XYZ file of C-alpha atoms in Angstrom:
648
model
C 3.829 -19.555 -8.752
C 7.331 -19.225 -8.100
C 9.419 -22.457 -6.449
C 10.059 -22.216 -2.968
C 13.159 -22.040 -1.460
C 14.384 -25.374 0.267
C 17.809 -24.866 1.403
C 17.584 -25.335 4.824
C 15.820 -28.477 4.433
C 18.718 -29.981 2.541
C 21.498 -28.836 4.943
C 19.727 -30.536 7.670
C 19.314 -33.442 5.818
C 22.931 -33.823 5.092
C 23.546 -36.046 8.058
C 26.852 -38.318 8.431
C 23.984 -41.304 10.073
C 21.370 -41.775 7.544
C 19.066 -43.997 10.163
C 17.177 -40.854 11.711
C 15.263 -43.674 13.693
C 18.325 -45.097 15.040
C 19.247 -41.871 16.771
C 15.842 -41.287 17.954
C 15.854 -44.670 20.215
C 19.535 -44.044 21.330
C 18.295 -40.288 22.556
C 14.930 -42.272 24.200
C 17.212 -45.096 26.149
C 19.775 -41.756 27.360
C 16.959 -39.502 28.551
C 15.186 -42.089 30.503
C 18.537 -42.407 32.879
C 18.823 -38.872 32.497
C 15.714 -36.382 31.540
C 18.359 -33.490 32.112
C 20.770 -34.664 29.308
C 20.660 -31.424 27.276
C 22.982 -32.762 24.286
C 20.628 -36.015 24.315
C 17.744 -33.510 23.772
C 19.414 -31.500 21.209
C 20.229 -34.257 19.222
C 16.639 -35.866 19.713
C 15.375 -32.010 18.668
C 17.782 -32.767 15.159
C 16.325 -36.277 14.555
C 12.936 -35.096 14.591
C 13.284 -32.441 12.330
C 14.957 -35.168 10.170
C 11.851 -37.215 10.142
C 9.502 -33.879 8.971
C 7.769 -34.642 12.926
C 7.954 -30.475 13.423
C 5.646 -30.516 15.972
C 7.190 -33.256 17.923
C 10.347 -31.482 17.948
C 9.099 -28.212 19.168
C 7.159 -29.833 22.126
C 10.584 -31.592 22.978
C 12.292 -27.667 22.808
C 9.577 -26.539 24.979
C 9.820 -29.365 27.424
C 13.561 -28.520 27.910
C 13.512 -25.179 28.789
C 15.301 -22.181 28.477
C 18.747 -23.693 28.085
C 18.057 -25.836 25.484
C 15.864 -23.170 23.537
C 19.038 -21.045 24.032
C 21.414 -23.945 22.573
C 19.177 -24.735 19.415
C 18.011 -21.759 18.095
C 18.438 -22.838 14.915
C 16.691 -25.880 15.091
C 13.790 -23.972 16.681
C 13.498 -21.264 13.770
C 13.322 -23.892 11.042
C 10.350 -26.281 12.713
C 8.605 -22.565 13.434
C 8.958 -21.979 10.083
C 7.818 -25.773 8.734
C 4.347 -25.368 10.643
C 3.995 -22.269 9.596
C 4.972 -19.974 12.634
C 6.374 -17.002 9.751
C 6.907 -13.929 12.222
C 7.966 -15.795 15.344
C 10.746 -18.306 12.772
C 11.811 -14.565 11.105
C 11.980 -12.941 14.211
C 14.558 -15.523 15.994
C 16.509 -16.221 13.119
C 17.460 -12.713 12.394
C 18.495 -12.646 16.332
C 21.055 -15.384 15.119
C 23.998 -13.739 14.197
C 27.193 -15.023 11.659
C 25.346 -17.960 10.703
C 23.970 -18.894 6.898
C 22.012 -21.353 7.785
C 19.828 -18.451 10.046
C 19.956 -16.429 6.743
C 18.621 -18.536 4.841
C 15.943 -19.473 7.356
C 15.188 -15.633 7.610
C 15.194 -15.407 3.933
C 13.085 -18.008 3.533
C 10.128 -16.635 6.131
C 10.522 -13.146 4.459
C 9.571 -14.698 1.353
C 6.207 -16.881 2.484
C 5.430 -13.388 4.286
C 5.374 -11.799 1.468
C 7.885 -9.300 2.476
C 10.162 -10.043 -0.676
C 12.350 -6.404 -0.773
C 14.012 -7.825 2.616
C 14.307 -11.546 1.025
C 15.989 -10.447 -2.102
C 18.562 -8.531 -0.036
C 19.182 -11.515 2.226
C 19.463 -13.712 -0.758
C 21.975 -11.031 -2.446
C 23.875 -10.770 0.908
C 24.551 -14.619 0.562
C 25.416 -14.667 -2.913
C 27.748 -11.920 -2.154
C 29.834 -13.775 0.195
C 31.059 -17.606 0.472
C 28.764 -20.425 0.087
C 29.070 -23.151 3.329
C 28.135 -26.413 1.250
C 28.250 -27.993 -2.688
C 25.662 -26.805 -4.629
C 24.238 -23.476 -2.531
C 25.242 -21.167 -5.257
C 22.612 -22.485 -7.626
C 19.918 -23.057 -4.727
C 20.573 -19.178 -3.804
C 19.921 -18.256 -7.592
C 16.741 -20.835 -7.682
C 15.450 -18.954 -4.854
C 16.426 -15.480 -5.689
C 15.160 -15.985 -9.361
C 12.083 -17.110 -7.590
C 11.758 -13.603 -5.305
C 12.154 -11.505 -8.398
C 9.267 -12.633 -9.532
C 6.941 -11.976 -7.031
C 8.382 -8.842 -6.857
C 7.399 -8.040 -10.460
C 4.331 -9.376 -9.389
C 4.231 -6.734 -6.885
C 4.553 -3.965 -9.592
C 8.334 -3.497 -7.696
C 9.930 -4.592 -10.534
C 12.903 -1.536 -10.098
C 14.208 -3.666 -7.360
C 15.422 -6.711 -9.881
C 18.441 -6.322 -11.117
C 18.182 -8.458 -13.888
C 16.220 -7.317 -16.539
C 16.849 -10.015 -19.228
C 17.162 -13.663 -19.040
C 20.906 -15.510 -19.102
C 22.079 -18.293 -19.973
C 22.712 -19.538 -16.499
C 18.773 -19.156 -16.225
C 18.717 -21.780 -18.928
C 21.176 -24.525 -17.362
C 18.099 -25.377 -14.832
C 14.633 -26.092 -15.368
C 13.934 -24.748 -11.781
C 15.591 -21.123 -13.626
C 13.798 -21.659 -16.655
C 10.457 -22.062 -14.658
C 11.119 -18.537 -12.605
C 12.238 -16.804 -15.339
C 8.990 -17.419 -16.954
C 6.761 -16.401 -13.849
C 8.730 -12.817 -14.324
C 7.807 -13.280 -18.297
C 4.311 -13.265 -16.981
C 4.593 -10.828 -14.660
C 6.221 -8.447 -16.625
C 2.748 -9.716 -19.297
C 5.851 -10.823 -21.852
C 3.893 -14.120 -22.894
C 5.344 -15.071 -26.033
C 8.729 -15.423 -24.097
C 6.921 -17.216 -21.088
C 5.709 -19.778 -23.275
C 9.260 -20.340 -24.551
C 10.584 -20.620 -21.363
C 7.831 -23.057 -20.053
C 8.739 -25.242 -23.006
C 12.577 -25.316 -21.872
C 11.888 -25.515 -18.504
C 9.666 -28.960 -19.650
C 12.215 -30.320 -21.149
C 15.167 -29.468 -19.249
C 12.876 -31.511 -16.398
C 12.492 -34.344 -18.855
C 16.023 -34.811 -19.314
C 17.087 -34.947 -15.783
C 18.419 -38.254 -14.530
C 18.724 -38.024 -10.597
C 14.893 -37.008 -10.319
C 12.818 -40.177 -10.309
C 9.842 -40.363 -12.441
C 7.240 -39.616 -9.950
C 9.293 -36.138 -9.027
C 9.497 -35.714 -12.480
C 5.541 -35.738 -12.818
C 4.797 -33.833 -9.782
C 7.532 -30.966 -11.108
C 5.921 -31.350 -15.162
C 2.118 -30.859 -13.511
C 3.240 -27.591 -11.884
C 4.878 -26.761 -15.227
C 2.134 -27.538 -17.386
C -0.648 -25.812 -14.822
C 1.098 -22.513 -15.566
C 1.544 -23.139 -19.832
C -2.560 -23.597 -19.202
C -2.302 -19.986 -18.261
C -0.064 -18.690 -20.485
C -1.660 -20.264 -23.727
C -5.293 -19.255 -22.155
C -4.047 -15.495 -22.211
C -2.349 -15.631 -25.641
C -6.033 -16.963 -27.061
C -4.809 -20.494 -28.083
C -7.808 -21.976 -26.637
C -7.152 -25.328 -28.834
C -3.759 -26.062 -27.833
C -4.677 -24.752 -24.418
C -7.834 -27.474 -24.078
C -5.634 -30.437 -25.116
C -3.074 -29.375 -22.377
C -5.760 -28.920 -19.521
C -7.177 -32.826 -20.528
C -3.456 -33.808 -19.745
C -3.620 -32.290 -16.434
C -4.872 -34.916 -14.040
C -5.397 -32.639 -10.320
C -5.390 -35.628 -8.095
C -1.861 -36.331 -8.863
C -0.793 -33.045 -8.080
C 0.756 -33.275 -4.185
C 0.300 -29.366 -3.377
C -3.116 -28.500 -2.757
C -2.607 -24.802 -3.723
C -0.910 -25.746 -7.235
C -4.208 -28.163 -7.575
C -6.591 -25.183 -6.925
C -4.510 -23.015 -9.173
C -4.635 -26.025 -11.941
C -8.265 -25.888 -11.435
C -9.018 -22.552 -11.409
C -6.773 -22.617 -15.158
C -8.962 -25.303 -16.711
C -12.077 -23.932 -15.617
C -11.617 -20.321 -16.881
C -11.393 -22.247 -20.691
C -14.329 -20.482 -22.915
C -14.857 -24.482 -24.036
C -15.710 -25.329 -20.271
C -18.214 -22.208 -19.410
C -21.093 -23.089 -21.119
C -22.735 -24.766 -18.056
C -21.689 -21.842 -15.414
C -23.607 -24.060 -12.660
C -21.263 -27.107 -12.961
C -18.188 -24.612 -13.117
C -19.428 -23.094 -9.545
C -20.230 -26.214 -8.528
C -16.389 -27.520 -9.105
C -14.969 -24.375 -7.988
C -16.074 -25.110 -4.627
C -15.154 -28.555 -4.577
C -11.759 -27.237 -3.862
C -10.358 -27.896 -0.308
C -9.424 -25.980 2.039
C -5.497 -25.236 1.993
C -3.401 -25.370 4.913
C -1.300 -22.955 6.765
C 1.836 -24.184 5.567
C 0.619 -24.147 1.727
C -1.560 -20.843 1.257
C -1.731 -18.480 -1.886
C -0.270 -15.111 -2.136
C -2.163 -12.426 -2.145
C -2.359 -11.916 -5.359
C -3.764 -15.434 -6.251
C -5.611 -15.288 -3.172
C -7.155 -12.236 -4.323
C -8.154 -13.479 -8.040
C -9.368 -16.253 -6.765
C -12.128 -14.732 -4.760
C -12.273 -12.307 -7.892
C -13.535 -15.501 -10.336
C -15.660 -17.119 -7.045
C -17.927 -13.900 -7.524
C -17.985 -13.727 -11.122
C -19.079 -17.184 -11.116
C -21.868 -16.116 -8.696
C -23.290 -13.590 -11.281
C -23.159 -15.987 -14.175
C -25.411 -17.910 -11.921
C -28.130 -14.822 -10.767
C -26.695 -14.535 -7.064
C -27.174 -10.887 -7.489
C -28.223 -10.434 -3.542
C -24.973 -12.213 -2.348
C -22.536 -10.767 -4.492
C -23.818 -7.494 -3.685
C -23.982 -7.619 -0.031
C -19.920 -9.553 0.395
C -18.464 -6.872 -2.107
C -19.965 -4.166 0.050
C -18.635 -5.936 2.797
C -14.937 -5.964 1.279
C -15.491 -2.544 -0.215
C -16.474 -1.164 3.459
C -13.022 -2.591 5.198
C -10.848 -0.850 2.493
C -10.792 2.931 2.155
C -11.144 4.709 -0.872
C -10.169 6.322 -3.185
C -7.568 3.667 -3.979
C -5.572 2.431 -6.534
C -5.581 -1.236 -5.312
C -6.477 -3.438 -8.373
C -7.973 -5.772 -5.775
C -10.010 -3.192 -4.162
C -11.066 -1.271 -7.842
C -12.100 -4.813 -9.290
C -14.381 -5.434 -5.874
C -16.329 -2.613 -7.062
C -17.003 -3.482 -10.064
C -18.405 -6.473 -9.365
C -20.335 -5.102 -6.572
C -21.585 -2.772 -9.885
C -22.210 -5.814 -12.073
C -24.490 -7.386 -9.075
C -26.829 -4.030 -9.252
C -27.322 -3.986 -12.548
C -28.034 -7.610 -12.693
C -24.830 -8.116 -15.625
C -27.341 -5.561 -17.950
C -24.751 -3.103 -20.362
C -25.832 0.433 -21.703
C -28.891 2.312 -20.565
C -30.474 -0.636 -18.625
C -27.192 -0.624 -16.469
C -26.465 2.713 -15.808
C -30.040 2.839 -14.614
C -29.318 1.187 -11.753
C -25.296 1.957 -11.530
C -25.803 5.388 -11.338
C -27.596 5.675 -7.904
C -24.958 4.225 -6.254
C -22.424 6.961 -7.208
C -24.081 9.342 -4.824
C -23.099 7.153 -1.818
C -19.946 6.449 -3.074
C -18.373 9.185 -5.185
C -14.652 8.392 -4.565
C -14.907 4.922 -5.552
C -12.396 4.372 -8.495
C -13.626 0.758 -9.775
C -17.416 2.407 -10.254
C -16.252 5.452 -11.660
C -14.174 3.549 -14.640
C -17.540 1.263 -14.976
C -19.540 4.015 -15.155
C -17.228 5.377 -18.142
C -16.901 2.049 -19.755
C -20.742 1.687 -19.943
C -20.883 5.326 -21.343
C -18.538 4.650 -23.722
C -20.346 1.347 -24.779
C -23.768 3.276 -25.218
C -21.178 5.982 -27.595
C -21.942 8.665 -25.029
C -18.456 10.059 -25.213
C -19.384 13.361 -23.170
C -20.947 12.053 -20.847
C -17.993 9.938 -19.866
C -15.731 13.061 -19.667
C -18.605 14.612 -17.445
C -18.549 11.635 -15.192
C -14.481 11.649 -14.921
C -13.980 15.460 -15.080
C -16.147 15.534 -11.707
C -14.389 12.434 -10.088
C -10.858 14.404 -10.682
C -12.303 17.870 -9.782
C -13.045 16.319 -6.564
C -9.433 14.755 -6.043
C -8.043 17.881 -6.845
C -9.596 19.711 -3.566
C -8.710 17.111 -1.262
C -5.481 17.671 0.367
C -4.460 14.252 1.379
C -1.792 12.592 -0.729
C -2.976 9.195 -1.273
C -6.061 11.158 -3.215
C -3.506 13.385 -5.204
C -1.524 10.248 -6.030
C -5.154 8.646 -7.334
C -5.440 12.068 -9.256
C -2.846 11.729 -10.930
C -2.602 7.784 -11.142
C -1.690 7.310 -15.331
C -4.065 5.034 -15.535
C -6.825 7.641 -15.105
C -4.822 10.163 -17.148
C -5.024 7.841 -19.920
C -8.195 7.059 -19.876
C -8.766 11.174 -20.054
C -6.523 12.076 -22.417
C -7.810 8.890 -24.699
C -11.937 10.631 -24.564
C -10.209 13.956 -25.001
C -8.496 12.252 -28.145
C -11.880 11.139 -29.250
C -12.964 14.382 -29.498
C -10.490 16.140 -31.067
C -9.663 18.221 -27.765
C -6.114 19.134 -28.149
C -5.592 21.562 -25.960
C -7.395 19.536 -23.243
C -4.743 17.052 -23.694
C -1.295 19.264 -23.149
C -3.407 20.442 -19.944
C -3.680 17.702 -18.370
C -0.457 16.196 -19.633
C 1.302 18.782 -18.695
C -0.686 18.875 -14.651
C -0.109 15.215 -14.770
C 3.733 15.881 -15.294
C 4.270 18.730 -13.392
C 2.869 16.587 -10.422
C 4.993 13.468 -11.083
C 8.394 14.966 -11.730
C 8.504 15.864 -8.364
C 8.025 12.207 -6.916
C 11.151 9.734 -6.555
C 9.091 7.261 -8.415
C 7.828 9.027 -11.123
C 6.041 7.202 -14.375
C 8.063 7.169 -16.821
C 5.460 7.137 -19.936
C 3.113 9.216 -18.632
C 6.279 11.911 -18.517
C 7.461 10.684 -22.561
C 3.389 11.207 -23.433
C 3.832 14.984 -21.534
C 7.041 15.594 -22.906
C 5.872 14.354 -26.961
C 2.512 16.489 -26.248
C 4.215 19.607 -25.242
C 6.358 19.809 -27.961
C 3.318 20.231 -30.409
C 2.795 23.266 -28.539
C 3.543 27.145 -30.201
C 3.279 28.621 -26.110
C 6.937 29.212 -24.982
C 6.339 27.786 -21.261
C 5.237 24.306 -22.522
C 8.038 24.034 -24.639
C 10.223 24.961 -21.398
C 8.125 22.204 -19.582
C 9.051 20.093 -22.469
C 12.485 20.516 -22.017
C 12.589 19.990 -18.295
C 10.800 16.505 -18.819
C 12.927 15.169 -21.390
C 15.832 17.056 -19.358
C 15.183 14.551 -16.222
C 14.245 11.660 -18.398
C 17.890 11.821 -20.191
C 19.734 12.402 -16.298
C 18.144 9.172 -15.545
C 19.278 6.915 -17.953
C 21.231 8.537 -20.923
C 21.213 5.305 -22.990
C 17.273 5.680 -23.720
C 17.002 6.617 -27.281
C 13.590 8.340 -26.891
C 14.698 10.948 -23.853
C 17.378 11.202 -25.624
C 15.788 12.322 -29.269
C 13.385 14.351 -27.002
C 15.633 15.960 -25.072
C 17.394 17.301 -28.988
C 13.930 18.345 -30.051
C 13.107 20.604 -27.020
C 17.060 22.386 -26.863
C 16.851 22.711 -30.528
C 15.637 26.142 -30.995
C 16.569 27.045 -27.102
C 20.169 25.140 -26.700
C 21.570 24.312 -30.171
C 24.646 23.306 -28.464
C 23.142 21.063 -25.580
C 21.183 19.411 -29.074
C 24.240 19.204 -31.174
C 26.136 17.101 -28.807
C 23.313 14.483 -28.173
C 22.536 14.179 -31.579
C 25.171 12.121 -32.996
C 24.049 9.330 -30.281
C 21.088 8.883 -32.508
C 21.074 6.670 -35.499
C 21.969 9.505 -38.617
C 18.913 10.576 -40.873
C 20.243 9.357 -43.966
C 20.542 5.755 -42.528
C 16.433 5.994 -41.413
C 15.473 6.791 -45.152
C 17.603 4.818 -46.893
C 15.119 2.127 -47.612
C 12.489 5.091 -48.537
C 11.365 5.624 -52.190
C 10.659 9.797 -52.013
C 9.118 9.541 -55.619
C 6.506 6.564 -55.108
C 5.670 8.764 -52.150
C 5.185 12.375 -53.587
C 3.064 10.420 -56.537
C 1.213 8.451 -53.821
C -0.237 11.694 -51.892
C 0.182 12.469 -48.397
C -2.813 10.991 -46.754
C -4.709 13.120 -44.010
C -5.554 11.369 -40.833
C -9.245 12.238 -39.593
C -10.063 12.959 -36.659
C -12.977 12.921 -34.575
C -15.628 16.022 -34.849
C -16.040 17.367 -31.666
C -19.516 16.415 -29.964
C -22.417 19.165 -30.059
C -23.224 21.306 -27.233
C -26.833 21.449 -28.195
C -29.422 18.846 -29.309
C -31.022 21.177 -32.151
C -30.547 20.853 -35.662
C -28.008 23.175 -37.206
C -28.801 26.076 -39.816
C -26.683 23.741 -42.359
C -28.130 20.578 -41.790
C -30.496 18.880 -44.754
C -33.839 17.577 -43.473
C -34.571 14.002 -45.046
C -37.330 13.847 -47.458
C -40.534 12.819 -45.483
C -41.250 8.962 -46.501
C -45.063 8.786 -48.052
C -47.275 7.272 -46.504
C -48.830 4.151 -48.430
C -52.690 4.113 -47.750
C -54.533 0.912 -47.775
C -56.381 0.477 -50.853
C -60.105 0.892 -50.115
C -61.432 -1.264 -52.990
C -63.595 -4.240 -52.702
C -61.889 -7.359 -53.105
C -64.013 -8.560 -55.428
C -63.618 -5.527 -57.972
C -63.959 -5.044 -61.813
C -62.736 -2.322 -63.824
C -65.275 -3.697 -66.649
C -68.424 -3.419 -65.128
C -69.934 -0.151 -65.031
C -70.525 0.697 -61.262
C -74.470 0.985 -59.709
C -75.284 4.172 -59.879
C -77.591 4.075 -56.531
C -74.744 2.703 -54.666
C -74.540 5.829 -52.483
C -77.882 5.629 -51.333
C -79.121 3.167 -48.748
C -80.109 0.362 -49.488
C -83.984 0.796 -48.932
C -83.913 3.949 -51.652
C -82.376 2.508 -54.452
C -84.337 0.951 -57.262
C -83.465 -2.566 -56.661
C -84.870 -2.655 -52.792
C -87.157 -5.434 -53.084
C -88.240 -5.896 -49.196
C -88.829 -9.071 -47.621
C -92.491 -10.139 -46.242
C -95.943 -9.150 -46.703
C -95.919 -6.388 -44.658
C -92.838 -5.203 -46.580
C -94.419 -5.267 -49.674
C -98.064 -4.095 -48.735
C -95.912 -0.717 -47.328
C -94.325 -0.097 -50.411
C -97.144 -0.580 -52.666
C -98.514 2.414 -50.262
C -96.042 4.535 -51.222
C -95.951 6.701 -54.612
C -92.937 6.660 -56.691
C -94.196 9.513 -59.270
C -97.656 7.805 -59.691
C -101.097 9.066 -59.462
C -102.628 9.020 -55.589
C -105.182 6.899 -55.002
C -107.333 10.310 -53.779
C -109.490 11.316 -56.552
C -108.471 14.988 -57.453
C -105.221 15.552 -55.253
C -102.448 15.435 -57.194
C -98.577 14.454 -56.090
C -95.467 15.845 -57.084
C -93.366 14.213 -59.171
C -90.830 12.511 -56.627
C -87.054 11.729 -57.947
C -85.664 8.414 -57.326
C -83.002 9.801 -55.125
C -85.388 10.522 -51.941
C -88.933 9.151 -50.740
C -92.301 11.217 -49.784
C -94.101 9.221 -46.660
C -98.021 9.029 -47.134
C -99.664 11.304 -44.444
C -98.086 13.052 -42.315
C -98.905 13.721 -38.660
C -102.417 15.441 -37.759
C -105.765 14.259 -37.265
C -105.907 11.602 -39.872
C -103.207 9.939 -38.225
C -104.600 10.233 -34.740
C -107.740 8.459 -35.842
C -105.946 5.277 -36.957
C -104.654 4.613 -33.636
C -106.060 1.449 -31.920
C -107.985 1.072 -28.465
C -106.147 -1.166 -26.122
C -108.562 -3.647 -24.611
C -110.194 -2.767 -21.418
């Protein structure tokens, strides 16, 4: 977070009588002879606002009336301003006219309102002209440093003028520190980490801060290296830092929430996600005077709700993203807005990837098919499961349906580059060339005629087009790299492009730009032509496109089936040696060694003939094998007569 501005604050502090107190009795003893005494008021008005008693000194501007309201203005902008009053302090500054001290109150209000186009220009309409005390020039560059970057952070970075650090951004560590926030901004890390480290010590070296300042000042420092070394992955150096950190000594509350919110999003501190809620919310509540921007306002609530999923409140997180999601129309390209709904996606599927997740993320497309954030989650998840086509189904519809609205927030969505990108990169994927100069070529066709057009999303349209044979898309080609050049002429690759495309069309227009580009000869100098002819060219490959159908194809080899290994059906007990019973197919009471249990067993066996004689004198048996048995009698009237009476 960027310092914030305190000039007024030391202009009124500037006094010739140092004893504030003083003057507040000798305005108490003069207004009790005379309530009226406007100058008595005024100068009571002054003496509160030197003793930081805003409140005090707006009742007394209230209690005078309209003629003292009239006389200190000024005085009534800046305590506006101190208790947080933004619009009303901007609103009767600017209504003071030909004064610097009302500039740099109006300034000042711009900036907590967020409104920082209108606070750089004050601050570069002050610079311009002739500073009123010692030492404004380098509060108007602390301050103005201090705007830029919250303007980057407001992806209006075309409104800073300076793109690259000085050397009078090094000479403070107040500089140093802003210059860094615009390193961030800008996601230049390695640099902000360098500037964080002079800013540190620049602070350490100062000798009219006293040593608590100089803590307070190296806390805010050190809350945003936390940051900075979090993002770059140094997780090691970034742990020892955050142990250094101690929040209680930090006086702003929002800088401790911000320090907070830094140490908790370590990887080392996550592994109990119920603590890290639990601290989250231990936060207090900030005041008017000291709230967030949006932007950290707006991550902040982003991390409160992922830390609700990582502890199952599913139910909650749904229902308040819905809520957010319904106040906000869509489609938008609001990175707030776009990372709502994917959380709001994350609660539905319960934090499940792949199949489990689209299963329940892709009911809630139907009720709402313009959202952005669920269509890119949708894709992601796709992508994840390495369902390439149907990620270009699911974005191919969401643009089809942009590009029959009418509206021009929804064309600007259209063709945001972000979602171009992400088209062109699952056309790449599948080796769809043509798909890409399309919709590079729509994409660029629609930006050119914007006043803030992207400028790579035209150098990808322009590069793609040239591949092209077709004679119109090398004229579009042309045209891009055409505009590109008119803007800035110094940019090597509009420039190289804009040779390429007049080539074969201009040769003089390509002749005359040429020699601004670094000569061939002195681009393979360093080149050895005959380790490279020996080496090969090697052949980049690229992706097969998908199949339309799910069938096998005429060319295709079927695997060899796998055999099936039975289970052996052996015994467990078995022996290739022995020779193997021959009646072992029969059951059990045929074969030859049945030997049946019991009398009766035995008396009904002996009945039986196993190719013996019958006990019947003359009748005579055939000859049974041992593989089947002949009963004795058969039914008839023998066997009737053997049946026993029951007793009566």
């Amino acid at each position: 977070m960027a310092s914030a501005p305190q000039t007024l604050s030391a202009l009124l502090k500037r006094a010739t009588i140092d004893d504030h107190e003083a003057v507040l009795k000798a305005c108490n003893l003069e207004l009790r002879q005379s309530k009226g005494n406007l100058e008595a008021q005024h100068h009571k008005c002054v003496a509160l606002l030197k003793l930081d008693r805003y409140d005090d000194a707006l009742r007394v501007l209230e209690e005078g009336g309209d003629l003292l309201k009239e006389k200190a203005q000024l005085e009534r902008a800046y305590a506006l301003y101190k208790i947080g009053e933004l619009v009303e302090a901007k609103t009767i500054a600017g209504a003071i006219t030909n004064h610097r001290g009302a500039r740099h109150i109006e300034a000042q209000a711009s900036y907590r309102l967020e409104d920082f186009s209108d606070a750089s220009a004050l601050y570069k309409d002050l610079s311009n002209s002739q500073t009123a005390f010692e030492n404004e020039e380098n509060d108007i560059r602390i301050n103005r440093s201090a705007t830029d970057a919250q303007l980057e952070w407001q992806l209006n970075g075309h409104l800073v003028l300076g793109k690259k650090t000085g050397r009078q951004e090094l000479e403070a560590f107040e500089t140093a520190y802003n210059a860094a926030c615009i390193s961030i901004a800008r996601g230049e890390l390695n640099q902000a980490q360098f500037l964080l480290k002079t800013a540190k010590d620049l602070c350490q070296s100062l000798d009219d801060l006293s040593d608590q300042d100089k803590d307070v000042e190296l806390l805010s420092i050190s809350t945003q290296q936390l940051f900075v070394l979090s993002a770059l992955g140094k997780l090691e150096e970034a742990g020892q830092l955050a142990s250094e950190i101690t929040l209680q000594n930090i006086p702003d509350l929002s800088t401790r929430q911000i320090a907070q919110n830094n140490k908790l999003t370590l990887a080392s501190t996550l592994t109990n996600p119920y603590l890290s809620h639990r601290l989250f919310q231990t936060t207090s509540a900030l005041p008017k005077t000291d709230k967030l921007f949006d932007f950290q306002a707006n991550l902040m609530q982003q991390n409160s709700l992922a830390l609700d999923l990582l502890i199952s409140k599913y139910t909650g997180v749904a229902n308040s993203t819905l809520k957010i999601l319904s106040e906000h129309p869509s489609p938008t390209l609001s990175s707030f807005t776009n990372g709502i709904s994917v959380l709001n996606a994350a609660s539905h599927a319960q934090t499940q990837l792949g199949k489990l997740g689209l299963k329940e993320i892709l009911p809630l497309l139907e009720k709402r098919p313009s959202d952005v954030g669920l269509v890119l989650t949708i894709v992601q998840l796709y992508i994840l499961t390495n369902n390439h086509g149907s990620a270009i189904i699911v974005l191919e519809s969401f643009l089809k349906r942009l590009d029959e609205s009418t509206t021009a927030m929804d064309q600007d969505v259209r063709f945001a580059p972000g979602l171009v990108a992400v088209l062109v990169s699952l056309y790449t994927l599948q080796g769809r060339k043509s798909h890409i100069k399309s919709e590079l070529a729509k994409a660029a066709t629609y930006w050119r005629h914007k006043s803030k057009p992207s400028k790579a999303l035209l150098q990808a349209a322009g590069l793609s087009l040239l591949d092209s044979p077709r004679p119109e898309d090398l004229k579009a080609a042309s045209d891009i790299f055409e505009s590109l050049h008119a803007q800035d002429p110094n940019d090597r690759f509009a420039t190289a492009g804009y040779v390429a495309a007049h080539a074969t069309t201009s040769p003089s227009k390509a002749n005359a730009e040429a020699d601004k580009l670094t000569p061939v000869k002195r681009l393979i100098a360093g080149i050895d032509i005959a380790a490279l002819e020996s080496a090969g060219v090697p052949h980049a490959e690229t992706a097969k496109p998908a199949p339309t159908t799910r069938k096998r194809g005429l060319d295709d080899k079927s695997k060899p089936a796998k055999k099936r290994v039975r289970k052996s059906k052996r015994p467990a007990d078995y022996d290739a040696s022995k020779v193997p019973d021959l009646d072992r197919w029969l059951p059990l009471k045929e074969r030859a060694s049945y030997r049946p249990k019991g009398k009766k067993g035995r008396q009904k066996v002996a009945a039986l003939t196993q190719g013996g004689v019958s006990e019947k004198g003359n009748e005579s048996t055939a000859v049974v094998p041992s593989e089947g048995v002949v009963k004795a009698g058969g039914p008839g009237p023998a066997s009737k007569a053997k049946k026993k009476k029951g007793k009566k």
